[in-house]
mmCIF file of C-alpha atoms in Angstrom:
data_model
loop_
_atom_site.group_PDB
_atom_site.id
_atom_site.type_symbol
_atom_site.label_atom_id
_atom_site.label_comp_id
_atom_site.label_asym_id
_atom_site.label_seq_id
_atom_site.Cartn_x
_atom_site.Cartn_y
_atom_site.Cartn_z
ATOM 1 C CA UNK A 144 -154.348 -157.544 118.756
ATOM 2 C CA UNK A 145 -153.382 -158.701 115.266
ATOM 3 C CA UNK A 146 -151.838 -156.464 112.609
ATOM 4 C CA UNK A 147 -152.618 -158.434 109.475
ATOM 5 C CA UNK A 148 -151.026 -155.945 107.095
ATOM 6 C CA UNK A 149 -147.626 -156.372 108.777
ATOM 7 C CA UNK A 150 -147.487 -159.603 110.752
ATOM 8 C CA UNK A 151 -150.136 -161.937 112.130
ATOM 9 C CA UNK A 152 -148.910 -164.501 114.599
ATOM 10 C CA UNK A 153 -152.277 -166.274 114.528
ATOM 11 C CA UNK A 154 -152.496 -166.663 110.753
ATOM 12 C CA UNK A 155 -152.291 -170.072 109.107
ATOM 13 C CA UNK A 156 -152.530 -171.397 105.599
ATOM 14 C CA UNK A 157 -155.767 -170.505 103.879
ATOM 15 C CA UNK A 158 -158.444 -173.205 103.771
ATOM 16 C CA UNK A 159 -158.322 -175.204 100.570
ATOM 17 C CA UNK A 160 -154.519 -175.051 100.248
ATOM 18 C CA UNK A 161 -153.321 -178.640 100.896
ATOM 19 C CA UNK A 162 -149.758 -179.204 102.113
ATOM 20 C CA UNK A 163 -149.183 -175.445 102.321
ATOM 21 C CA UNK A 164 -149.549 -175.004 98.560
ATOM 22 C CA UNK A 165 -151.187 -171.783 97.402
ATOM 23 C CA UNK A 166 -154.816 -172.044 96.407
ATOM 24 C CA UNK A 167 -155.138 -170.911 92.787
ATOM 25 C CA UNK A 168 -158.803 -171.718 92.204
ATOM 26 C CA UNK A 169 -161.172 -169.127 90.851
ATOM 27 C CA UNK A 170 -163.222 -168.585 93.985
ATOM 28 C CA UNK A 171 -163.537 -164.859 94.712
ATOM 29 C CA UNK A 172 -162.845 -163.142 98.001
ATOM 30 C CA UNK A 173 -165.226 -160.978 99.957
ATOM 31 C CA UNK A 174 -165.227 -159.080 103.200
ATOM 32 C CA UNK A 175 -166.336 -161.014 106.285
ATOM 33 C CA UNK A 176 -169.871 -159.646 106.876
ATOM 34 C CA UNK A 177 -169.374 -159.938 110.653
ATOM 35 C CA UNK A 178 -166.699 -157.215 110.720
ATOM 36 C CA UNK A 179 -167.239 -153.914 112.465
ATOM 37 C CA UNK A 180 -164.854 -150.972 112.585
ATOM 38 C CA UNK A 181 -164.263 -149.281 115.937
ATOM 39 C CA UNK A 182 -161.589 -147.204 117.614
ATOM 40 C CA UNK A 183 -159.334 -148.559 120.340
ATOM 41 C CA UNK A 184 -158.996 -146.662 123.596
ATOM 42 C CA UNK A 185 -156.112 -144.296 122.987
ATOM 43 C CA UNK A 186 -155.406 -145.899 119.634
ATOM 44 C CA UNK A 187 -156.425 -146.070 116.028
ATOM 45 C CA UNK A 188 -159.080 -147.967 114.104
ATOM 46 C CA UNK A 189 -159.671 -151.610 114.981
ATOM 47 C CA UNK A 190 -161.525 -154.326 113.091
ATOM 48 C CA UNK A 191 -163.725 -156.537 115.278
ATOM 49 C CA UNK A 192 -164.861 -159.949 114.057
ATOM 50 C CA UNK A 193 -168.204 -160.193 115.842
ATOM 51 C CA UNK A 194 -168.384 -163.937 115.224
ATOM 52 C CA UNK A 195 -165.089 -164.874 116.894
ATOM 53 C CA UNK A 196 -164.565 -161.623 118.844
ATOM 54 C CA UNK A 197 -161.023 -161.291 117.472
ATOM 55 C CA UNK A 198 -159.638 -157.791 116.955
ATOM 56 C CA UNK A 199 -157.168 -156.561 114.346
ATOM 57 C CA UNK A 200 -155.297 -153.313 113.877
ATOM 58 C CA UNK A 201 -156.737 -151.658 110.795
ATOM 59 C CA UNK A 202 -154.282 -149.709 108.658
ATOM 60 C CA UNK A 203 -155.843 -147.348 106.101
ATOM 61 C CA UNK A 204 -154.795 -149.544 103.181
ATOM 62 C CA UNK A 205 -156.621 -152.505 104.735
ATOM 63 C CA UNK A 206 -159.755 -150.465 105.341
ATOM 64 C CA UNK A 207 -159.625 -149.303 101.723
ATOM 65 C CA UNK A 208 -159.316 -152.899 100.532
ATOM 66 C CA UNK A 209 -162.276 -154.016 102.644
ATOM 67 C CA UNK A 210 -164.305 -151.163 101.234
ATOM 68 C CA UNK A 211 -163.766 -152.649 97.768
ATOM 69 C CA UNK A 212 -164.681 -156.154 98.924
ATOM 70 C CA UNK A 213 -168.277 -155.588 99.932
ATOM 71 C CA UNK A 214 -168.898 -157.679 96.795
ATOM 72 C CA UNK A 215 -166.876 -160.742 95.728
ATOM 73 C CA UNK A 216 -163.725 -160.095 93.650
ATOM 74 C CA UNK A 217 -161.049 -162.465 92.444
ATOM 75 C CA UNK A 218 -157.345 -161.945 93.040
ATOM 76 C CA UNK A 219 -156.917 -161.094 89.350
ATOM 77 C CA UNK A 220 -159.545 -158.358 89.630
ATOM 78 C CA UNK A 221 -157.679 -156.812 92.566
ATOM 79 C CA UNK A 222 -154.082 -157.389 91.401
ATOM 80 C CA UNK A 223 -153.455 -154.132 89.585
ATOM 81 C CA UNK A 224 -155.029 -152.021 92.304
ATOM 82 C CA UNK A 225 -153.278 -153.676 95.237
ATOM 83 C CA UNK A 226 -149.927 -154.853 93.855
ATOM 84 C CA UNK A 227 -147.951 -152.143 95.688
ATOM 85 C CA UNK A 228 -149.694 -152.778 98.994
ATOM 86 C CA UNK A 229 -149.315 -156.551 99.152
ATOM 87 C CA UNK A 230 -146.442 -158.202 101.047
ATOM 88 C CA UNK A 231 -143.758 -158.830 98.449
ATOM 89 C CA UNK A 232 -146.038 -157.467 95.785
ATOM 90 C CA UNK A 233 -148.152 -160.667 95.825
ATOM 91 C CA UNK A 234 -151.821 -159.760 96.057
ATOM 92 C CA UNK A 235 -152.908 -163.385 96.432
ATOM 93 C CA UNK A 236 -150.606 -163.848 99.424
ATOM 94 C CA UNK A 237 -152.183 -160.848 101.094
ATOM 95 C CA UNK A 238 -155.706 -162.056 100.350
ATOM 96 C CA UNK A 239 -154.933 -165.568 101.607
ATOM 97 C CA UNK A 240 -153.447 -164.204 104.826
ATOM 98 C CA UNK A 241 -156.531 -162.084 105.393
ATOM 99 C CA UNK A 242 -158.721 -165.104 104.687
ATOM 100 C CA UNK A 243 -156.772 -167.252 107.149
ATOM 101 C CA UNK A 244 -157.237 -164.564 109.799
ATOM 102 C CA UNK A 245 -161.001 -164.458 109.143
ATOM 103 C CA UNK A 246 -161.038 -160.910 107.795
ATOM 104 C CA UNK A 247 -161.960 -162.140 104.306
ATOM 105 C CA UNK A 248 -163.962 -165.141 103.148
ATOM 106 C CA UNK A 249 -163.833 -167.294 100.023
ATOM 107 C CA UNK A 250 -167.111 -167.839 98.241
ATOM 108 C CA UNK A 251 -168.375 -169.747 95.248
ATOM 109 C CA UNK A 252 -167.897 -168.150 91.833
ATOM 110 C CA UNK A 253 -171.013 -166.217 90.821
ATOM 111 C CA UNK A 254 -173.354 -168.002 88.423
ATOM 112 C CA UNK A 255 -173.045 -167.061 84.766
ATOM 113 C CA UNK A 256 -176.110 -166.090 82.764
ATOM 114 C CA UNK A 257 -176.968 -167.093 79.188
ATOM 115 C CA UNK A 258 -174.700 -164.475 77.599
ATOM 116 C CA UNK A 259 -171.702 -165.286 79.764
ATOM 117 C CA UNK A 260 -172.104 -162.401 82.233
ATOM 118 C CA UNK A 261 -171.660 -162.981 85.960
ATOM 119 C CA UNK A 262 -175.103 -162.908 87.548
ATOM 120 C CA UNK A 263 -175.841 -161.153 90.815
ATOM 121 C CA UNK A 264 -175.639 -163.581 93.742
ATOM 122 C CA UNK A 265 -178.174 -162.675 96.412
ATOM 123 C CA UNK A 266 -178.165 -165.993 98.270
ATOM 124 C CA UNK A 267 -177.500 -165.962 101.994
ATOM 125 C CA UNK A 268 -174.933 -168.172 103.626
ATOM 126 C CA UNK A 269 -176.332 -171.043 105.746
ATOM 127 C CA UNK A 270 -177.090 -169.746 109.223
ATOM 128 C CA UNK A 271 -177.043 -166.148 108.003
ATOM 129 C CA UNK A 272 -179.552 -163.436 108.715
ATOM 130 C CA UNK A 273 -177.847 -161.861 111.729
ATOM 131 C CA UNK A 274 -176.302 -158.462 111.308
ATOM 132 C CA UNK A 275 -172.804 -157.720 112.556
ATOM 133 C CA UNK A 276 -174.337 -155.497 115.236
ATOM 134 C CA UNK A 277 -176.503 -158.341 116.544
ATOM 135 C CA UNK A 278 -173.519 -160.678 116.644
ATOM 136 C CA UNK A 279 -171.519 -158.008 118.460
ATOM 137 C CA UNK A 280 -174.153 -157.643 121.178
ATOM 138 C CA UNK A 281 -174.419 -161.415 121.573
ATOM 139 C CA UNK A 282 -170.661 -161.956 121.653
ATOM 140 C CA UNK A 283 -170.027 -159.077 124.047
ATOM 141 C CA UNK A 284 -172.746 -160.271 126.414
ATOM 142 C CA UNK A 285 -171.144 -163.705 126.623
ATOM 143 C CA UNK A 286 -168.039 -162.132 128.190
ATOM 144 C CA UNK A 287 -169.950 -161.033 131.279
ATOM 145 C CA UNK A 288 -169.962 -157.614 132.955
ATOM 146 C CA UNK A 289 -166.961 -155.308 132.949
ATOM 147 C CA UNK A 290 -164.690 -155.448 135.960
ATOM 148 C CA UNK A 291 -165.576 -151.859 136.850
ATOM 149 C CA UNK A 292 -169.324 -152.573 137.018
ATOM 150 C CA UNK A 293 -171.098 -152.164 140.338
ATOM 151 C CA UNK A 294 -168.995 -149.279 141.610
ATOM 152 C CA UNK A 295 -170.433 -146.097 143.012
ATOM 153 C CA UNK A 296 -174.002 -145.496 144.122
ATOM 154 C CA UNK A 297 -176.641 -147.491 142.205
ATOM 155 C CA UNK A 298 -179.345 -145.556 140.372
ATOM 156 C CA UNK A 299 -182.664 -145.426 142.259
ATOM 157 C CA UNK A 300 -185.168 -148.195 141.618
ATOM 158 C CA UNK A 301 -188.069 -145.746 141.520
ATOM 159 C CA UNK A 302 -188.699 -143.336 138.669
ATOM 160 C CA UNK A 303 -189.985 -139.889 139.633
ATOM 161 C CA UNK A 304 -191.784 -138.057 136.846
ATOM 162 C CA UNK A 305 -191.638 -134.265 136.699
ATOM 163 C CA UNK A 306 -194.877 -132.454 135.973
ATOM 164 C CA UNK A 307 -197.371 -135.035 137.294
ATOM 165 C CA UNK A 308 -200.776 -133.313 137.420
ATOM 166 C CA UNK A 309 -202.742 -136.037 139.259
ATOM 167 C CA UNK A 310 -202.160 -139.264 141.184
ATOM 168 C CA UNK A 311 -204.791 -141.983 140.923
ATOM 169 C CA UNK A 312 -204.591 -144.643 143.635
ATOM 170 C CA UNK A 313 -205.496 -148.029 142.199
ATOM 171 C CA UNK A 314 -207.576 -150.774 143.851
ATOM 172 C CA UNK A 315 -205.520 -153.824 144.755
ATOM 173 C CA UNK A 316 -207.512 -156.045 142.407
ATOM 174 C CA UNK A 317 -207.789 -158.832 144.940
ATOM 175 C CA UNK A 318 -211.447 -159.375 143.995
ATOM 176 C CA UNK A 319 -210.667 -159.701 140.280
ATOM 177 C CA UNK A 320 -211.226 -163.170 138.765
ATOM 178 C CA UNK A 321 -208.524 -165.809 138.520
ATOM 179 C CA UNK A 322 -208.240 -169.389 137.317
ATOM 180 C CA UNK A 323 -205.716 -172.251 137.398
ATOM 181 C CA UNK A 324 -202.380 -171.585 135.696
ATOM 182 C CA UNK A 325 -202.746 -174.596 133.415
ATOM 183 C CA UNK A 326 -205.961 -173.099 132.014
ATOM 184 C CA UNK A 327 -204.341 -169.674 131.577
ATOM 185 C CA UNK A 328 -201.401 -171.153 129.666
ATOM 186 C CA UNK A 329 -203.753 -173.029 127.356
ATOM 187 C CA UNK A 330 -205.955 -169.978 126.736
ATOM 188 C CA UNK A 331 -203.297 -167.334 125.998
ATOM 189 C CA UNK A 332 -203.671 -165.824 122.539
ATOM 190 C CA UNK A 333 -202.561 -162.690 120.721
ATOM 191 C CA UNK A 334 -205.882 -160.934 120.141
ATOM 192 C CA UNK A 335 -206.263 -158.313 117.420
ATOM 193 C CA UNK A 336 -209.900 -157.322 117.857
ATOM 194 C CA UNK A 337 -211.464 -155.635 120.906
ATOM 195 C CA UNK A 338 -214.967 -154.913 122.114
ATOM 196 C CA UNK A 339 -215.938 -151.222 122.009
ATOM 197 C CA UNK A 340 -216.444 -151.126 125.790
ATOM 198 C CA UNK A 341 -213.888 -149.308 127.979
ATOM 199 C CA UNK A 342 -211.388 -151.377 129.922
ATOM 200 C CA UNK A 343 -212.619 -151.668 133.543
ATOM 201 C CA UNK A 344 -210.273 -149.908 135.929
ATOM 202 C CA UNK A 345 -210.519 -152.832 138.367
ATOM 203 C CA UNK A 346 -209.111 -155.242 135.760
ATOM 204 C CA UNK A 347 -206.374 -152.819 134.711
ATOM 205 C CA UNK A 348 -205.385 -152.326 138.359
ATOM 206 C CA UNK A 349 -205.323 -156.080 138.933
ATOM 207 C CA UNK A 350 -203.166 -156.559 135.823
ATOM 208 C CA UNK A 351 -200.569 -154.060 137.052
ATOM 209 C CA UNK A 352 -200.668 -155.333 140.633
ATOM 210 C CA UNK A 353 -200.253 -159.001 139.708
ATOM 211 C CA UNK A 354 -197.671 -158.508 136.961
ATOM 212 C CA UNK A 355 -195.528 -155.541 138.027
ATOM 213 C CA UNK A 356 -196.137 -154.311 141.574
ATOM 214 C CA UNK A 357 -193.145 -154.053 143.904
ATOM 215 C CA UNK A 358 -193.554 -156.573 146.729
ATOM 216 C CA UNK A 359 -190.591 -155.416 148.789
ATOM 217 C CA UNK A 360 -186.879 -154.639 148.941
ATOM 218 C CA UNK A 361 -184.091 -157.197 148.747
ATOM 219 C CA UNK A 362 -180.968 -157.003 150.885
ATOM 220 C CA UNK A 363 -178.719 -155.166 150.905
ATOM 221 C CA UNK A 364 -181.222 -152.344 150.513
ATOM 222 C CA UNK A 365 -178.503 -149.896 149.459
ATOM 223 C CA UNK A 366 -178.228 -151.856 146.170
ATOM 224 C CA UNK A 367 -181.746 -150.706 145.190
ATOM 225 C CA UNK A 368 -182.917 -154.262 144.457
ATOM 226 C CA UNK A 369 -186.633 -155.062 144.547
ATOM 227 C CA UNK A 370 -188.794 -158.146 144.427
ATOM 228 C CA UNK A 371 -191.474 -158.136 141.724
ATOM 229 C CA UNK A 372 -193.590 -160.783 139.943
ATOM 230 C CA UNK A 373 -191.427 -160.850 136.780
ATOM 231 C CA UNK A 374 -187.751 -161.836 137.141
ATOM 232 C CA UNK A 375 -184.975 -159.376 136.319
ATOM 233 C CA UNK A 376 -181.204 -159.666 136.044
ATOM 234 C CA UNK A 377 -179.692 -158.886 139.447
ATOM 235 C CA UNK A 378 -183.144 -157.768 140.672
ATOM 236 C CA UNK A 379 -182.356 -154.423 139.039
ATOM 237 C CA UNK A 380 -185.815 -154.144 137.386
ATOM 238 C CA UNK A 381 -184.920 -151.411 134.933
ATOM 239 C CA UNK A 382 -188.285 -151.458 133.119
ATOM 240 C CA UNK A 383 -191.020 -148.844 133.443
ATOM 241 C CA UNK A 384 -194.671 -149.085 132.347
ATOM 242 C CA UNK A 385 -196.597 -146.187 130.842
ATOM 243 C CA UNK A 386 -200.299 -146.449 130.102
ATOM 244 C CA UNK A 387 -201.828 -144.936 126.973
ATOM 245 C CA UNK A 388 -205.512 -144.805 127.931
ATOM 246 C CA UNK A 389 -207.926 -144.166 125.092
ATOM 247 C CA UNK A 390 -210.950 -145.688 126.843
ATOM 248 C CA UNK A 391 -210.460 -146.847 130.443
ATOM 249 C CA UNK A 392 -213.454 -146.560 132.772
ATOM 250 C CA UNK A 393 -212.787 -144.016 135.490
ATOM 251 C CA UNK A 394 -209.719 -142.490 133.798
ATOM 252 C CA UNK A 395 -209.537 -139.364 131.686
ATOM 253 C CA UNK A 396 -208.064 -140.246 128.282
ATOM 254 C CA UNK A 397 -204.338 -139.592 128.208
ATOM 255 C CA UNK A 398 -200.938 -140.904 129.243
ATOM 256 C CA UNK A 399 -200.025 -142.211 132.684
ATOM 257 C CA UNK A 400 -196.996 -143.673 134.450
ATOM 258 C CA UNK A 401 -197.466 -146.690 136.699
ATOM 259 C CA UNK A 402 -195.745 -146.303 140.078
ATOM 260 C CA UNK A 403 -195.166 -149.918 141.179
ATOM 261 C CA UNK A 404 -194.152 -148.861 144.703
ATOM 262 C CA UNK A 405 -197.377 -147.010 145.514
ATOM 263 C CA UNK A 406 -199.571 -148.991 143.082
ATOM 264 C CA UNK A 407 -200.821 -145.768 141.560
ATOM 265 C CA UNK A 408 -201.075 -144.049 138.202
ATOM 266 C CA UNK A 409 -199.451 -140.659 137.672
ATOM 267 C CA UNK A 410 -201.238 -138.648 135.004
ATOM 268 C CA UNK A 411 -198.719 -137.098 132.626
ATOM 269 C CA UNK A 412 -200.641 -135.717 129.666
ATOM 270 C CA UNK A 413 -204.180 -135.461 128.251
ATOM 271 C CA UNK A 414 -205.231 -137.188 125.061
ATOM 272 C CA UNK A 415 -203.850 -135.432 121.992
ATOM 273 C CA UNK A 416 -203.378 -136.134 118.311
ATOM 274 C CA UNK A 417 -199.676 -136.709 119.023
ATOM 275 C CA UNK A 418 -200.533 -139.366 121.615
ATOM 276 C CA UNK A 419 -202.945 -141.037 119.185
ATOM 277 C CA UNK A 420 -200.210 -141.058 116.513
ATOM 278 C CA UNK A 421 -197.734 -142.575 118.968
ATOM 279 C CA UNK A 422 -200.161 -145.407 119.772
ATOM 280 C CA UNK A 423 -200.834 -145.880 116.066
ATOM 281 C CA UNK A 424 -197.182 -146.365 115.100
ATOM 282 C CA UNK A 425 -196.105 -148.423 118.127
ATOM 283 C CA UNK A 426 -199.170 -150.635 118.652
ATOM 284 C CA UNK A 427 -201.974 -150.398 116.101
ATOM 285 C CA UNK A 428 -199.880 -150.664 112.938
ATOM 286 C CA UNK A 429 -197.275 -153.217 114.156
ATOM 287 C CA UNK A 430 -200.014 -155.477 115.579
ATOM 288 C CA UNK A 431 -201.995 -155.227 112.313
ATOM 289 C CA UNK A 432 -205.085 -153.989 114.169
ATOM 290 C CA UNK A 433 -208.077 -152.621 112.276
ATOM 291 C CA UNK A 434 -208.737 -150.093 115.021
ATOM 292 C CA UNK A 435 -206.759 -148.570 117.869
ATOM 293 C CA UNK A 436 -207.144 -150.547 121.115
ATOM 294 C CA UNK A 437 -208.934 -149.029 124.129
ATOM 295 C CA UNK A 438 -205.616 -149.009 126.002
ATOM 296 C CA UNK A 439 -201.989 -149.913 125.516
ATOM 297 C CA UNK A 440 -198.891 -150.246 127.640
ATOM 298 C CA UNK A 441 -195.570 -148.724 126.618
ATOM 299 C CA UNK A 442 -192.512 -150.448 128.112
ATOM 300 C CA UNK A 443 -189.248 -148.583 128.484
ATOM 301 C CA UNK A 444 -185.940 -149.217 130.237
ATOM 302 C CA UNK A 445 -183.945 -147.043 132.604
ATOM 303 C CA UNK A 446 -180.738 -148.538 131.247
ATOM 304 C CA UNK A 447 -178.556 -147.110 134.018
ATOM 305 C CA UNK A 448 -180.151 -149.445 136.578
ATOM 306 C CA UNK A 449 -178.888 -152.441 134.645
ATOM 307 C CA UNK A 450 -175.584 -151.018 133.420
ATOM 308 C CA UNK A 451 -174.594 -150.137 136.997
ATOM 309 C CA UNK A 452 -174.265 -153.844 137.783
ATOM 310 C CA UNK A 453 -173.861 -155.406 134.328
ATOM 311 C CA UNK A 454 -172.055 -152.871 132.155
ATOM 312 C CA UNK A 455 -170.877 -154.615 129.007
ATOM 313 C CA UNK A 456 -173.825 -157.010 128.803
ATOM 314 C CA UNK A 457 -176.685 -154.738 129.894
ATOM 315 C CA UNK A 458 -178.554 -154.573 126.578
ATOM 316 C CA UNK A 459 -178.858 -158.344 126.449
ATOM 317 C CA UNK A 460 -180.256 -158.406 129.994
ATOM 318 C CA UNK A 461 -182.690 -155.572 129.296
ATOM 319 C CA UNK A 462 -184.097 -157.504 126.351
ATOM 320 C CA UNK A 463 -184.424 -160.632 128.486
ATOM 321 C CA UNK A 464 -186.093 -158.651 131.268
ATOM 322 C CA UNK A 465 -188.506 -157.290 128.666
ATOM 323 C CA UNK A 466 -189.426 -160.793 127.534
ATOM 324 C CA UNK A 467 -190.046 -161.874 131.128
ATOM 325 C CA UNK A 468 -192.282 -158.875 131.826
ATOM 326 C CA UNK A 469 -194.141 -159.269 128.533
ATOM 327 C CA UNK A 470 -194.930 -162.916 129.255
ATOM 328 C CA UNK A 471 -196.040 -162.080 132.791
ATOM 329 C CA UNK A 472 -198.315 -159.317 131.493
ATOM 330 C CA UNK A 473 -199.756 -161.533 128.740
ATOM 331 C CA UNK A 474 -200.557 -164.416 131.082
ATOM 332 C CA UNK A 475 -202.012 -162.089 133.711
ATOM 333 C CA UNK A 476 -204.224 -160.394 131.113
ATOM 334 C CA UNK A 477 -205.478 -163.801 129.977
ATOM 335 C CA UNK A 478 -206.178 -164.803 133.578
ATOM 336 C CA UNK A 479 -208.268 -161.640 134.084
ATOM 337 C CA UNK A 480 -210.264 -162.134 130.883
ATOM 338 C CA UNK A 481 -208.570 -159.249 129.062
ATOM 339 C CA UNK A 482 -207.564 -159.458 125.406
ATOM 340 C CA UNK A 483 -203.995 -158.436 124.603
ATOM 341 C CA UNK A 484 -201.418 -158.340 121.852
ATOM 342 C CA UNK A 485 -197.711 -157.646 122.333
ATOM 343 C CA UNK A 486 -195.625 -155.741 119.801
ATOM 344 C CA UNK A 487 -191.857 -155.495 119.589
ATOM 345 C CA UNK A 488 -191.870 -152.122 117.828
ATOM 346 C CA UNK A 489 -189.203 -149.910 119.373
ATOM 347 C CA UNK A 490 -188.451 -146.284 118.706
ATOM 348 C CA UNK A 491 -184.870 -145.049 118.708
ATOM 349 C CA UNK A 492 -184.750 -142.245 119.492
ATOM 350 C CA UNK A 493 -187.770 -142.507 121.777
ATOM 351 C CA UNK A 494 -190.424 -139.961 120.739
ATOM 352 C CA UNK A 495 -193.144 -140.555 123.360
ATOM 353 C CA UNK A 496 -195.004 -137.203 123.506
ATOM 354 C CA UNK A 497 -195.877 -137.643 127.199
ATOM 355 C CA UNK A 498 -192.202 -137.591 128.261
ATOM 356 C CA UNK A 499 -190.167 -134.396 128.678
ATOM 357 C CA UNK A 500 -186.959 -134.391 126.599
ATOM 358 C CA UNK A 501 -184.805 -134.483 129.752
ATOM 359 C CA UNK A 502 -186.389 -137.789 130.806
ATOM 360 C CA UNK A 503 -186.859 -139.236 127.328
ATOM 361 C CA UNK A 504 -183.088 -139.200 126.840
ATOM 362 C CA UNK A 505 -182.681 -141.606 129.781
ATOM 363 C CA UNK A 506 -185.353 -144.094 128.710
ATOM 364 C CA UNK A 507 -185.072 -146.728 125.982
ATOM 365 C CA UNK A 508 -188.256 -147.943 124.319
ATOM 366 C CA UNK A 509 -188.403 -151.773 124.435
ATOM 367 C CA UNK A 510 -191.962 -152.907 123.693
ATOM 368 C CA UNK A 511 -195.727 -152.416 123.811
ATOM 369 C CA UNK A 512 -198.968 -154.205 124.615
ATOM 370 C CA UNK A 513 -202.482 -153.598 123.289
ATOM 371 C CA UNK A 514 -205.275 -154.117 125.821
ATOM 372 C CA UNK A 515 -209.047 -154.363 125.653
ATOM 373 C CA UNK A 516 -212.047 -156.511 126.391
ATOM 374 C CA UNK A 517 -212.480 -159.504 124.086
ATOM 375 C CA UNK A 518 -215.136 -159.673 121.419
ATOM 376 C CA UNK A 519 -217.623 -162.516 121.289
ATOM 377 C CA UNK A 520 -216.534 -164.694 119.592
ATOM 378 C CA UNK A 521 -212.900 -164.015 120.466
ATOM 379 C CA UNK A 522 -211.005 -162.288 117.641
ATOM 380 C CA UNK A 523 -207.972 -164.547 117.917
ATOM 381 C CA UNK A 524 -206.320 -166.901 115.409
ATOM 382 C CA UNK A 525 -207.673 -170.411 115.291
ATOM 383 C CA UNK A 526 -205.308 -173.136 116.400
ATOM 384 C CA UNK A 527 -205.152 -176.311 114.349
ATOM 385 C CA UNK A 528 -204.508 -179.336 116.601
ATOM 386 C CA UNK A 529 -201.429 -181.397 115.948
ATOM 387 C CA UNK A 530 -201.906 -184.609 114.023
ATOM 388 C CA UNK A 531 -202.200 -187.629 116.333
#
């Protein structure tokens, strides 16, 4: 770990200083936007560069300086404030050392307006747009799982809901329609308009069976690994599917949990205004729908299933698992003649009204899917063919 306010064995001359000469141009300094502040195990504050994954000891004076540099400042602007804190009293030397270490960055002087005032510079750097948190997740995931991962008993692969008031066995859906994969891939669309008819239970059952049903256990069985249609990191399959049924033939309106082991729906709660509001903010509004869909799926993750084997990179895998399941659901819906639209809206904290607080705390909301029968003509965006 580097201590850039005392000595930095990795530091080198600042960029733009040829032959070791100090760089006296007028470019201001600013804080590296990829820095995060965390606390070391058993130690003090640490700066983490989420782009390079370097870590630096963070003395209070350095943290105070970085707090001032959320906007560009020149060395002259900082000289009076930081003269006593700089090595040898030279503020520029300190700033150049921090720049060489990657803690600070040099940027172009701000443009000057017609009256000679420095104008606000809101331009992004090339390749920008990621937050430091996103870079941190990406960088940490690239390091692989922690050495301690995979110890102890793995969490169960099956979620048991407390307070289930009914269990609805689903048909296997074997008689539901199907067509060649090449046709399904060509026909898939995000559909934002649905017929007023209820979703047939046979098609809903076929969707869940073909896209998410557990087909069997993988060895060693003690690892709680299962084989399912959508791939999952380490066969951990941490995702759960809840159904918000506004209009599904044969089902009372309300919220249900899909049990992929028994291919059954567990009824959790009747239809309420709170459930309607949850569907509105997670599906209807994000998908820009004019009306609430007849049904929607709420995807959540039992993170512990994935962290048990992949602690340190679990969030990245959960997101990838979500993408795999979403694509499998979307293609299966298209194959069955259902209209669907995926949304990436996530709640944190998760507020699903059909979950008890004790269970909600262990589930992470990761996505949603609107479902219904298509209108005629299909309410989907037109596709303009590529130019020959």
